[in-house]
CSV table of C-alpha atoms and ligand atoms in Angstrom, one decimal:
chain,number,residue,atom,x,y,z
A,4,MET,CA,12.2,8.4,-10.7
A,5,LYS,CA,10.0,10.5,-8.2
A,6,LEU,CA,8.6,9.4,-5.1
A,7,TYR,CA,5.3,11.4,-3.4
A,8,LEU,CA,3.6,9.8,0.1
A,9,PHE,CA,0.1,10.9,0.3
A,10,LYS,CA,-1.7,11.2,3.8
A,11,ALA,CA,-4.9,9.9,2.3
A,12,GLY,CA,-7.2,9.7,6.1
A,13,THR,CA,-6.1,9.5,9.1
A,14,VAL,CA,-7.1,6.1,11.7
A,15,ARG,CA,-9.8,7.3,14.1
A,16,ALA,CA,-8.9,5.2,17.2
A,17,THR,CA,-4.8,5.8,16.6
A,18,GLY,CA,-4.1,8.7,14.7
A,19,ALA,CA,-2.0,7.2,12.1
A,20,PRO,CA,-1.7,7.8,8.8
A,21,VAL,CA,-3.1,6.0,6.1
A,22,PRO,CA,-1.0,5.9,3.0
A,23,ALA,CA,-0.7,6.0,-0.4
A,24,TYR,CA,2.5,6.2,-2.9
A,25,LEU,CA,2.4,7.4,-6.4
A,26,VAL,CA,6.1,6.8,-8.1
A,27,ARG,CA,6.5,8.5,-11.0
A,28,HIS,CA,8.5,6.6,-13.6
A,29,ASP,CA,10.8,7.2,-17.1
A,30,ASP,CA,8.4,4.5,-18.3
A,31,GLY,CA,4.9,5.5,-16.6
A,32,ASP,CA,3.1,6.5,-13.0
A,33,VAL,CA,2.3,3.7,-11.0
A,34,LEU,CA,0.0,4.5,-7.9
A,35,ILE,CA,0.6,2.6,-5.1
A,36,ASP,CA,-2.5,2.3,-3.0
A,37,THR,CA,-6.0,4.0,-3.5
A,38,GLY,CA,-6.8,5.2,0.0
A,39,TYR,CA,-9.9,4.7,2.2
A,40,PRO,CA,-13.1,5.0,-0.1
A,41,ARG,CA,-13.7,8.7,-0.6
A,42,THR,CA,-17.3,8.5,0.1
A,43,ARG,CA,-17.3,7.2,3.5
A,44,GLY,CA,-14.0,8.8,5.3
A,45,THR,CA,-16.3,11.9,6.0
A,46,GLY,CA,-18.8,10.2,7.9
A,47,PRO,CA,-18.7,10.8,12.2
A,48,ASP,CA,-18.5,6.5,12.2
A,49,GLU,CA,-16.3,5.7,9.9
A,50,PRO,CA,-12.9,4.0,11.3
A,51,VAL,CA,-11.0,6.2,9.1
A,52,ILE,CA,-11.3,10.2,8.6
A,53,VAL,CA,-10.5,11.1,5.4
A,54,GLU,CA,-10.6,15.4,5.2
A,55,PRO,CA,-11.6,17.5,2.0
A,56,GLY,CA,-8.7,16.8,-0.8
A,57,GLU,CA,-6.4,14.5,1.1
A,58,ASP,CA,-8.1,11.4,-0.5
A,59,VAL,CA,-6.1,9.7,-3.0
A,60,PRO,CA,-7.9,11.0,-6.1
A,61,THR,CA,-7.9,14.6,-5.6
A,62,ARG,CA,-4.4,14.1,-4.4
A,63,LEU,CA,-3.3,12.7,-7.7
A,64,GLU,CA,-5.6,15.7,-9.9
A,65,ARG,CA,-3.2,17.9,-7.5
A,66,LEU,CA,0.2,16.7,-9.4
A,67,GLY,CA,-1.1,17.1,-12.0
A,68,VAL,CA,-1.9,13.1,-12.8
A,69,ASP,CA,-5.4,12.1,-14.3
A,70,PRO,CA,-6.3,9.6,-12.2
A,71,GLY,CA,-9.1,7.9,-15.0
A,72,GLU,CA,-5.8,7.7,-17.3
A,73,LEU,CA,-3.6,5.9,-14.6
A,74,THR,CA,-2.7,2.2,-16.1
A,75,ASP,CA,-1.1,0.9,-13.4
A,76,VAL,CA,-2.1,0.9,-9.9
A,77,VAL,CA,-0.3,-1.7,-6.7
A,78,LEU,CA,-2.5,-2.6,-4.1
A,79,SER,CA,-0.7,-4.1,-0.9
A,80,HIS,CA,-3.4,-5.6,-0.4
A,81,PHE,CA,-7.3,-5.3,-0.1
A,82,ASP,CA,-7.9,-3.8,3.2
A,83,PRO,CA,-10.7,-0.6,2.7
A,84,ASP,CA,-7.7,1.6,3.9
A,85,HIS,CA,-5.6,0.1,0.9
A,86,ALA,CA,-8.3,-0.6,-1.5
A,87,GLY,CA,-10.6,2.1,-1.5
A,88,ASN,CA,-11.7,3.8,-4.8
A,89,LEU,CA,-11.0,1.1,-7.4
A,90,ASP,CA,-13.6,3.5,-9.1
A,91,ALA,CA,-12.2,6.0,-9.6
A,92,PHE,CA,-9.2,4.0,-11.9
A,93,PRO,CA,-11.2,2.7,-14.7
A,94,ARG,CA,-8.0,2.3,-17.1
A,95,ALA,CA,-5.8,1.0,-14.4
A,96,ARG,CA,-4.4,-3.0,-14.2
A,97,PHE,CA,-4.2,-3.7,-10.6
A,98,TRP,CA,-1.2,-5.1,-9.4
A,99,VAL,CA,-1.9,-7.9,-6.9
A,100,GLN,CA,-0.3,-11.1,-5.3
A,101,SER,CA,-2.5,-14.1,-6.4
A,102,ALA,CA,-2.4,-15.6,-2.7
A,103,GLN,CA,-4.3,-12.3,-1.6
A,104,LEU,CA,-6.7,-12.4,-4.2
A,105,ALA,CA,-7.5,-16.0,-3.9
A,106,ALA,CA,-8.2,-15.7,-0.1
A,107,ALA,CA,-10.2,-12.9,-0.8
A,108,ARG,CA,-12.0,-14.4,-3.2
A,109,SER,CA,-12.9,-17.8,-1.1
A,110,GLY,CA,-14.4,-15.6,1.8
A,111,SER,CA,-11.7,-16.7,4.6
A,112,VAL,CA,-10.7,-13.5,5.7
A,113,PRO,CA,-14.1,-11.8,7.4
A,114,ARG,CA,-12.9,-8.5,7.0
A,115,LEU,CA,-11.7,-8.6,3.4
A,116,GLU,CA,-15.3,-10.2,2.9
A,117,ARG,CA,-17.1,-7.2,4.2
A,118,PHE,CA,-15.3,-5.3,2.0
A,119,ARG,CA,-15.6,-7.4,-1.1
A,120,ALA,CA,-18.3,-5.0,-2.7
A,121,LEU,CA,-14.7,-2.6,-2.8
A,122,TRP,CA,-12.1,-5.0,-4.4
A,123,ASP,CA,-14.3,-7.9,-5.9
A,124,LEU,CA,-13.4,-7.0,-9.9
A,125,PRO,CA,-13.3,-9.3,-12.8
A,126,ASP,CA,-9.7,-11.0,-13.6
A,127,ASP,CA,-9.0,-8.8,-16.2
A,128,ARG,CA,-8.2,-6.2,-14.2
A,129,PHE,CA,-5.6,-7.7,-12.0
A,130,ARG,CA,-2.2,-8.7,-12.6
A,131,GLN,CA,-2.1,-11.2,-10.6
A,132,VAL,CA,1.7,-12.2,-9.1
A,133,THR,CA,3.5,-14.7,-6.9
A,134,GLY,CA,5.6,-13.6,-5.0
A,135,ASP,CA,8.6,-10.9,-6.4
A,136,HIS,CA,8.2,-9.5,-9.2
A,137,GLU,CA,10.1,-6.4,-11.0
A,138,LEU,CA,7.5,-4.0,-12.6
A,139,LEU,CA,9.1,-1.6,-13.8
A,140,PRO,CA,12.7,-1.2,-13.8
A,141,GLY,CA,13.6,0.0,-9.7
A,142,ILE,CA,9.9,-1.0,-9.0
A,143,GLU,CA,10.1,-3.8,-7.3
A,144,LEU,CA,6.7,-5.8,-5.7
A,145,VAL,CA,8.0,-7.8,-2.1
A,146,GLU,CA,5.6,-10.5,-1.2
A,147,SER,CA,5.2,-10.2,2.1
A,148,GLY,CA,2.6,-11.7,3.6
A,149,GLY,CA,0.8,-12.3,7.4
A,150,HIS,CA,-0.9,-9.2,7.4
A,151,VAL,CA,-3.2,-10.6,5.2
A,152,PRO,CA,-2.0,-13.7,3.2
A,153,GLY,CA,-0.3,-12.3,-0.1
A,154,HIS,CA,0.5,-9.0,1.5
A,155,GLN,CA,2.9,-7.0,-1.1
A,156,SER,CA,5.3,-3.9,-0.2
A,157,VAL,CA,7.6,-2.7,-2.9
A,158,LEU,CA,11.3,-1.8,-3.1
A,159,LEU,CA,12.3,1.1,-5.1
A,160,ARG,CA,15.7,1.4,-6.9
A,161,PRO,CA,16.1,5.4,-7.9
A,162,PRO,CA,18.7,5.2,-10.3
A,163,GLY,CA,21.7,7.1,-8.3
A,164,ALA,CA,20.4,7.5,-4.8
A,165,ALA,CA,19.8,4.8,-1.7
A,166,PRO,CA,17.0,2.7,-1.8
A,167,ILE,CA,13.6,3.2,-0.3
A,168,LEU,CA,11.5,-0.1,1.1
A,169,LEU,CA,7.7,1.1,1.5
A,170,ALA,CA,7.0,-1.7,4.1
A,171,ILE,CA,3.0,-0.9,4.4
A,172,ASP,CA,1.0,-2.9,7.2
A,173,ALA,CA,4.3,-6.2,7.0
A,174,ILE,CA,5.4,-3.4,9.1
A,175,PRO,CA,3.3,-0.8,10.1
A,176,THR,CA,5.5,1.4,12.6
A,177,ALA,CA,9.1,1.5,13.7
A,178,ALA,CA,8.2,0.0,16.7
A,179,ASP,CA,7.6,-3.6,14.7
A,180,LEU,CA,11.2,-3.8,13.3
A,181,ASP,CA,12.3,-6.6,15.0
A,182,ALA,CA,10.9,-10.1,14.1
A,183,GLU,CA,10.7,-12.1,17.2
A,184,GLN,CA,9.4,-9.0,19.7
A,185,ARG,CA,7.2,-7.1,17.6
A,186,ARG,CA,3.4,-6.7,18.7
A,187,ILE,CA,0.8,-8.8,16.9
A,188,TYR,CA,-2.1,-6.3,15.8
A,189,PRO,CA,-5.5,-7.8,16.0
A,190,LEU,CA,-6.2,-7.0,12.3
A,191,ASP,CA,-3.0,-9.6,11.7
A,192,HIS,CA,-4.0,-12.6,10.3
A,193,ASP,CA,-1.1,-15.0,10.6
A,194,GLU,CA,1.5,-14.5,13.4
A,195,PRO,CA,4.1,-16.5,12.0
A,196,GLY,CA,3.6,-15.1,8.7
A,197,VAL,CA,4.1,-11.8,9.8
A,198,ARG,CA,6.7,-12.3,11.9
A,199,ASP,CA,8.7,-13.9,8.4
A,200,SER,CA,7.6,-11.1,6.8
A,201,THR,CA,9.0,-8.7,8.8
A,202,ARG,CA,12.8,-11.1,8.9
A,203,LYS,CA,12.6,-10.9,5.3
A,204,LEU,CA,11.9,-7.0,4.7
A,205,VAL,CA,14.5,-6.4,7.5
A,206,ASP,CA,16.7,-8.7,6.0
A,207,LEU,CA,16.5,-6.8,2.5
A,208,ALA,CA,16.4,-3.0,3.8
A,209,THR,CA,20.0,-3.9,5.6
A,210,ARG,CA,21.5,-6.0,2.8
A,211,GLU,CA,20.1,-3.3,0.0
A,212,ASN,CA,20.9,-0.6,2.7
A,213,ALA,CA,17.5,0.9,2.1
A,214,ARG,CA,15.5,3.4,4.2
A,215,ILE,CA,12.4,1.9,5.3
A,216,VAL,CA,8.9,3.5,5.1
A,217,HIS,CA,6.1,2.0,7.5
A,218,GLY,CA,2.8,1.8,6.7
A,219,HIS,CA,1.1,3.5,10.0
A,220,ASP,CA,3.9,5.2,11.8
A,221,ALA,CA,2.3,8.6,13.0
A,222,ALA,CA,5.7,9.5,14.1
A,223,GLN,CA,7.6,8.2,11.2
A,224,TRP,CA,5.0,10.7,9.1
A,225,ALA,CA,4.9,13.4,11.0
A,226,GLY,CA,8.9,13.6,10.0
A,227,LEU,CA,8.6,13.0,6.5
A,228,PRO,CA,8.5,15.2,3.4
A,229,LEU,CA,4.3,14.7,1.7
A,230,ALA,CA,3.1,15.5,-1.3
A,231,PRO,CA,2.8,17.7,-3.1
A,232,ASP,CA,6.6,17.8,-1.6
A,233,PRO,CA,9.0,15.2,-3.5
A,234,TYR,CA,10.5,12.9,-1.2
A,235,PRO,CA,14.2,13.0,-1.3
A,236,LEU,CA,15.8,10.1,-3.2
B,321,LIG,ZN1,-3.6,-0.4,7.2
């Protein structure tokens, strides 16, 4: 197993990275999140800046992975900095929590409704899962709703190495590890859910002795090896 971390853009207001992740597994490549829409991130008024070459399809191509051939793409959730560019993956099935798809389709989360054109694909493009689910040996989807209903994180168990927990937006920075005290962000949908998922992920990481990679932590990402270098396992 090899893991690559993509810095796929920058949140204009905070300087935080927009994350995506590629797992090169013996049974195939798995992309986790697809970044901000590549056609929009160059606009001066966009909340996310995507520099030329930073977008996820280009990052993949530079690693020799053809986005058009990828079959398995995990979406942590449908916010536009995580689920842009789905059109670049015509053969992919998108792994999502059924709670996220249902909430998005219901129109009950206004910010997801605004970006419906990005994610509203036919049923046969999705692989819906409910709760924690092993996608491939060593790649486990971990339900971590709260930021949105049915947000999911990913636990990687590389053979012979310490696990890695991609917390994504469930614990976006290392300052958010304390379930009781952590801040609740303006886009967090459900405060009790955020606190429950923070507790669940921290307990999981502790039990598994896993390293946690946060979704939007500029300080952490400044010290991480990023693609084209592999993350050391
Ligand atoms: Zn995010």
